[in-house]
Coordinates of C-alpha atoms in Angstrom, one line a residue:
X250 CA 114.9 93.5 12.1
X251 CA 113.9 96.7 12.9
X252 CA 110.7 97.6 14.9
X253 CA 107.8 99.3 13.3
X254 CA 106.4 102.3 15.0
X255 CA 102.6 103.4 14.7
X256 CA 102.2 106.4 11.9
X257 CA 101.2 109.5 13.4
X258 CA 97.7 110.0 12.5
X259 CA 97.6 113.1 10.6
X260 CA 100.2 111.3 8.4
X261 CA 97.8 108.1 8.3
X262 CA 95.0 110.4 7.3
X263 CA 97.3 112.1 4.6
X264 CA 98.4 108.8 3.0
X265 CA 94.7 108.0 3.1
X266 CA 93.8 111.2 1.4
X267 CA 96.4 110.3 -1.6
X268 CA 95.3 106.9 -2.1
X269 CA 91.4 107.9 -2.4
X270 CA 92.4 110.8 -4.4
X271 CA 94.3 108.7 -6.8
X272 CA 91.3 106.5 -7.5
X273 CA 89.1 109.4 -7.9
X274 CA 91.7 111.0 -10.8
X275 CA 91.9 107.4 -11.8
X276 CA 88.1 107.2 -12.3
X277 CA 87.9 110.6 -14.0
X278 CA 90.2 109.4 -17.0
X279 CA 89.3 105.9 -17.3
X280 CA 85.6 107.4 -18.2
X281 CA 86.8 110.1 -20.2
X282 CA 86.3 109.2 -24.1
X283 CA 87.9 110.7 -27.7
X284 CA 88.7 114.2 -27.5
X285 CA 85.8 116.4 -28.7
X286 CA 85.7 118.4 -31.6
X287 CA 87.4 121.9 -31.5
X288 CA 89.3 120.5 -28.3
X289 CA 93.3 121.1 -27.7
X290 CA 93.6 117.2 -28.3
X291 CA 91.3 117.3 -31.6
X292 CA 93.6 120.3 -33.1
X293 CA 97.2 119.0 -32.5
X294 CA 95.3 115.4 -33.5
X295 CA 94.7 117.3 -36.6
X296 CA 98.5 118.4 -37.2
X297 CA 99.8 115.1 -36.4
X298 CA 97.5 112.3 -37.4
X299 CA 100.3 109.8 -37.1
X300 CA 101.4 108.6 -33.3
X301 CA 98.2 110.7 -31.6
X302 CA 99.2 113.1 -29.4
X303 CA 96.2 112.3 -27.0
X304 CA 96.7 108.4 -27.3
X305 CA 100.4 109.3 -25.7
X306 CA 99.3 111.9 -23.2
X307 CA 97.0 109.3 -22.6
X308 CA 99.4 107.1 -21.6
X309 CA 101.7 109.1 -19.5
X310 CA 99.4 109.9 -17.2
X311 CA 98.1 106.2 -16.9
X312 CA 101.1 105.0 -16.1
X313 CA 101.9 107.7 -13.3
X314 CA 98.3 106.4 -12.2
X315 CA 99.0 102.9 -12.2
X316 CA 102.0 103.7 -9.8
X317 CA 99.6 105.6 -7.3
X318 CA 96.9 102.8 -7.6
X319 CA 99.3 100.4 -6.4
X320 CA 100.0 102.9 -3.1
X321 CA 96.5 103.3 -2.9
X322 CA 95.4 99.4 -2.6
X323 CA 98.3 99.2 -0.4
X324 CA 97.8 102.1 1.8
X325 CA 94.2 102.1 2.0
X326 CA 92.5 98.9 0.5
X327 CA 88.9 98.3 -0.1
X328 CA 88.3 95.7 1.9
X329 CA 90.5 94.5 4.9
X330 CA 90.1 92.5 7.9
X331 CA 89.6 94.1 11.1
X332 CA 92.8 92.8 12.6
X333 CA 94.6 93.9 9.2
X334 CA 98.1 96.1 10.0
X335 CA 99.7 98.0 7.0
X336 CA 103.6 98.2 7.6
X337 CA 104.9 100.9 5.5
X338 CA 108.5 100.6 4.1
X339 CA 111.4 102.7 2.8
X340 CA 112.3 102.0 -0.3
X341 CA 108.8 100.7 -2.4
X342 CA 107.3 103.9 -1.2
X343 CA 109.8 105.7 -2.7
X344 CA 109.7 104.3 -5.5
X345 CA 106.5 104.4 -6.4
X346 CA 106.6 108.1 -5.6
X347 CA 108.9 108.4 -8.0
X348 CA 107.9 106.6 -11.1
X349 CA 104.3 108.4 -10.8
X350 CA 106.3 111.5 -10.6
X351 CA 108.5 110.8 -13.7
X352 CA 105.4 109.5 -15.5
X353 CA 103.4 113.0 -15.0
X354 CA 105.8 114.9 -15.6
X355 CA 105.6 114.2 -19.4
X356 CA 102.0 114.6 -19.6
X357 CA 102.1 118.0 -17.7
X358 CA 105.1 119.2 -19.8
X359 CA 103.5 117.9 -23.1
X360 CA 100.2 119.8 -22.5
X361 CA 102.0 123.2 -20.4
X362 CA 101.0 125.2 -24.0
X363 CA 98.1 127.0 -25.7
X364 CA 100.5 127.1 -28.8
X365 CA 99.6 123.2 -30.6
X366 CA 102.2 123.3 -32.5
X367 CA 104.9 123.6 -29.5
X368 CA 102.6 120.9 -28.3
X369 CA 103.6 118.5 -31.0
X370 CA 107.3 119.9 -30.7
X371 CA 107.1 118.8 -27.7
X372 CA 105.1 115.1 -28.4
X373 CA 107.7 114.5 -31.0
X374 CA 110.5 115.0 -28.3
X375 CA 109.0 112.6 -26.6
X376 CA 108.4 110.3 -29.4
X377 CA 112.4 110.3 -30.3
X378 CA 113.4 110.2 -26.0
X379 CA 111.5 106.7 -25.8
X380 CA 112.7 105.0 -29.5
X381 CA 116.1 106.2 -28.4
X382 CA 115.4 104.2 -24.9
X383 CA 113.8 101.3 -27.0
X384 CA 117.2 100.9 -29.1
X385 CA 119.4 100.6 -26.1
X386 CA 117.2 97.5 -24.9
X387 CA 118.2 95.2 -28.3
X388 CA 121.4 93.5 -28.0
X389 CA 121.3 92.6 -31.6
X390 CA 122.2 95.4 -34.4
X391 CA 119.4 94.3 -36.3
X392 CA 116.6 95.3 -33.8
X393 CA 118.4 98.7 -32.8
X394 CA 118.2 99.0 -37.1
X395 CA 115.0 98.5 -37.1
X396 CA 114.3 101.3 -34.1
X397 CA 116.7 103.3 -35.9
X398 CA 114.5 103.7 -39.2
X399 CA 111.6 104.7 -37.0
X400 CA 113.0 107.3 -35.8
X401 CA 114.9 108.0 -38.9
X402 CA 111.1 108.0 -40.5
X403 CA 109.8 110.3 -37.9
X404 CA 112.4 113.0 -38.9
X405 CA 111.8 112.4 -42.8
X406 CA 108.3 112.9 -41.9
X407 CA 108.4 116.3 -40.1
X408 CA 111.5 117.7 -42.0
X409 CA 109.1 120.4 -43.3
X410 CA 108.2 122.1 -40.0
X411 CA 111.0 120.6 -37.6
X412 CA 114.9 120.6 -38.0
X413 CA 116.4 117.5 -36.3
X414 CA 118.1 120.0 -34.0
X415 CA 114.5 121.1 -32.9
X416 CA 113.3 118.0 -32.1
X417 CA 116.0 116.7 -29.7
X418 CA 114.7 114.7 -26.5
X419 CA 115.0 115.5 -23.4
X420 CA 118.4 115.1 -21.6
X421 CA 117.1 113.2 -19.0
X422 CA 113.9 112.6 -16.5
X423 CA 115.1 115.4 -14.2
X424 CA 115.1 118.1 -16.5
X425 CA 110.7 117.2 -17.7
X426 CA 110.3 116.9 -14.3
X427 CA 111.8 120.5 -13.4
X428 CA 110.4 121.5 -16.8
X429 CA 106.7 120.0 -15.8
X430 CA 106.8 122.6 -12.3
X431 CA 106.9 125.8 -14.5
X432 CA 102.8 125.9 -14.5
X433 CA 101.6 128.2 -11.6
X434 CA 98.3 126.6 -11.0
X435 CA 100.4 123.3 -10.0
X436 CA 102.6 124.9 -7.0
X437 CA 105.4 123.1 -7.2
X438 CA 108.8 124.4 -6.6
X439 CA 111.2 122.6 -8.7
X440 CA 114.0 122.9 -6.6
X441 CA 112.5 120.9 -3.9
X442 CA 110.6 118.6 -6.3
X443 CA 114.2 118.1 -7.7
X444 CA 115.4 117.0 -4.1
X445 CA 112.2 114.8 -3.2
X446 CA 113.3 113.0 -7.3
X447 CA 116.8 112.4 -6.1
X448 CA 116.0 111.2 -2.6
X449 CA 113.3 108.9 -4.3
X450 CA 115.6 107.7 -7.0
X451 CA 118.0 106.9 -4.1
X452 CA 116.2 104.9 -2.4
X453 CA 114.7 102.8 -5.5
X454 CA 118.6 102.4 -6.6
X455 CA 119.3 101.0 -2.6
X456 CA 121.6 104.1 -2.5
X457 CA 123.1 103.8 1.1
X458 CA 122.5 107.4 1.8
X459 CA 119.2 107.7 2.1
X460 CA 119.2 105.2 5.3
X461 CA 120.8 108.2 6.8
X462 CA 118.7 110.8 5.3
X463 CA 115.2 109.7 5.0
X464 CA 115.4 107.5 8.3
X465 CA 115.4 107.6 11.9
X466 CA 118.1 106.0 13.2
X467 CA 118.6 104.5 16.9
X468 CA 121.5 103.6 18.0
X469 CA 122.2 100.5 20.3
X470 CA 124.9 98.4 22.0
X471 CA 128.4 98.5 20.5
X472 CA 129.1 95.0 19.6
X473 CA 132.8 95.8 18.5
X474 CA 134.9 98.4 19.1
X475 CA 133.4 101.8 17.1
X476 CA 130.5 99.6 15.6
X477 CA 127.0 99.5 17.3
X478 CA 123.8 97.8 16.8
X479 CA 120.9 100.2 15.1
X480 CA 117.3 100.1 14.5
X481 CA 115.8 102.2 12.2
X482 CA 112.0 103.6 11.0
X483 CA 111.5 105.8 7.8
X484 CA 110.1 109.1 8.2
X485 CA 107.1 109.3 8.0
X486 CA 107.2 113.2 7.4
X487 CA 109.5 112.7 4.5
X488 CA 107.9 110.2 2.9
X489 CA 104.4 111.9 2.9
X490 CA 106.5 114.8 1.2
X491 CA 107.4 112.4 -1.5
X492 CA 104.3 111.3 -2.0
X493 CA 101.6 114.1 -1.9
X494 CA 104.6 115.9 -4.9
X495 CA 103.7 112.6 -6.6
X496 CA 100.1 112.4 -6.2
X497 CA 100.1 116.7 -6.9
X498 CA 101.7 116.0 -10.6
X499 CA 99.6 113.4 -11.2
X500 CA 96.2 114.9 -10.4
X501 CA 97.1 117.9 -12.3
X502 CA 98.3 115.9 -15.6
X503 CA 94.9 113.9 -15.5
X504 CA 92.8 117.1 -14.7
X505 CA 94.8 118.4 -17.3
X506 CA 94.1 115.6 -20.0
X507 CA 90.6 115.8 -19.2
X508 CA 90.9 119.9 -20.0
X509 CA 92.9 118.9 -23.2
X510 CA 90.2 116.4 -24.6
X511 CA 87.3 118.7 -23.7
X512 CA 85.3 116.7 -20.6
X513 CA 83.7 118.2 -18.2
X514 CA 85.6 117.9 -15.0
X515 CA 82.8 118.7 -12.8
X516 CA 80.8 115.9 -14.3
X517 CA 83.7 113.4 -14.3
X518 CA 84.8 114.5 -10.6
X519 CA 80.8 113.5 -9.9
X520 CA 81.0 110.2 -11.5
X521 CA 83.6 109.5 -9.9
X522 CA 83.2 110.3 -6.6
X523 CA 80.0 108.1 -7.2
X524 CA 81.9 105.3 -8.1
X525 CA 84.8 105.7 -5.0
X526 CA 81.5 105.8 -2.6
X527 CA 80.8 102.3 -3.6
X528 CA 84.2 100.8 -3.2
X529 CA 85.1 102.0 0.1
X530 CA 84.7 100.4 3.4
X531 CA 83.9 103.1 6.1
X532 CA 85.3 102.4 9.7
X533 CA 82.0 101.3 11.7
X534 CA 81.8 104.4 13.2
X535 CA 81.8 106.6 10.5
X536 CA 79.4 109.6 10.1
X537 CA 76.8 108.4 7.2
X538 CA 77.1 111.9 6.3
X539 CA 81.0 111.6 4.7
X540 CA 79.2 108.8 2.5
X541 CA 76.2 110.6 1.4
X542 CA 78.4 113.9 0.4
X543 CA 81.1 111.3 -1.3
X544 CA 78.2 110.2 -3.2
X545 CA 76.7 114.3 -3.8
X546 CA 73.7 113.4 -1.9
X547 CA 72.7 116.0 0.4
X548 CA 70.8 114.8 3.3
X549 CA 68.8 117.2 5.4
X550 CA 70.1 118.4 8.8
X551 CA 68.5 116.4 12.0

């Protein structure tokens, strides 16, 4: 068993940071209704009235949200006893990192275009990547048939403005997710995004690797000849690292949606930060202050 060391309070305070962040983007698109008229989501709704492109942008980010949340009621919960310790571990930070980070990614590359109809280009890719991925889960020929004329049906249906060529998915997760860092506003390098993904999908895949390279690693007595006892801790550096990409490309893909369905971030971002201020529990020696800003009061100097 090895022995937990205390998280360096900057990185406690970081990890913090991402889980009330999270809730507030969260917040922000939970409340955010149909996409107005004249918005980006109303005109490529208007192209492609079929599978809406805003119910699946929608969705993407959700899901990377729902990965987050998860970090967030771990990392930080709402309520907690006093004597309450939170042991962070390897492997299900990592992979939560992760699948919020693969989840974004679509979102941000769907909507990284003024042009709506590369937009639904792109929504269709994603529409083929996923029946493709639904096929492969029947064992029986006569459910992948019946994914097959779906997708088979979603060609017939666009054959007028898309070749079947054009519309081919996505070779894989890492390529959306280099794909998703191309917008400037996000700063994210996709090179190192690319190396956080792989560490992240080693350690979700128990890849024996990333014990070495993502750890701290003690060694101990040798108990036979060239093999020795070790303790290790993750680091906590490295896993912030994966988590704030995360938490980065899943902010920007719900600030983003909100943009895309035409909301008013400012007013969501209030709203929300309303709603966070009544959910949290402040340590007992908090300055009332934090609250009344969280909540955009503005309480007069003593």
């Amino acid at each position: 068993m090895d022995s937990p060391v205390p998280v360096p309070a900057e990185i406690s305070q970081a990890f913090t940071e991402i889980a009330q962040g999270s809730r507030l983007t969260w917040q922000m698109v939970e409340g955010c209704g149909d996409p107005v008229r004249g918005s980006s989501f109303y005109q490529v709704n208007a192209l492609y009235p079929f599978e809406k492109v805003s119910d699946r942008a929608r969705h993407y980010v959700t899901a990377a949200l729902q990965h987050m949340l998860m970090w967030a009621d771990h990392a930080a919960p709402f309520r907690f006893h006093p004597e309450q310790v939170v042991y962070f571990t390897l492997r299900p930070s990592y992979t939560l990192a992760r699948a919020a980070l693969e989840s974004a990614s679509q979102a941000v590359w769907l909507m990284d275009t003024r042009d709506p109809t590369a937009c639904v280009q792109r929504h269709l890719k994603l529409i083929r990547w996923d029946l493709q991925e639904h096929r492969k889960s029947y064992l029986d020929i006569a459910g992948k048939e019946r994914i097959q004329e779906r997708e088979t049906e979603l060609l017939r249906r666009v054959a007028a403005v898309f070749t079947d060529d054009q519309l081919k998915p996505p070779p894989s997760y890492l390529n959306v997710i280099r794909d998703a860092c191309n917008p400037d506003d996000l700063d994210l390098n996709k090179d190192k995004v690319e190396r956080i993904w792989r560490a992240a999908s080693g350690a979700a895949h128990g890849m024996y690797w990333t014990n070495l390279d993502l750890q701290t690693i003690v060694v101990g007595d040798e108990y036979e000849p060239g093999h020795f006892r070790t303790s290790s801790q993750p680091n906590p550096s490295l896993m912030l690292e994966a988590l704030q990409a995360a938490y980065k490309m899943t902010q920007y893909a719900g600030l983003k949606y909100l943009l895309f369905a035409g909301a008013d971030p400012t007013e969501r971002v209030s709203s929300a930060r309303r709603w966070l201020a009544d959910q949290i529990t402040l340590k007992p020696d908090a300055d009332p202050k934090i609250l009344a800003q969280l909540k955009g009061e503005h309480p007069e100097s003593p």
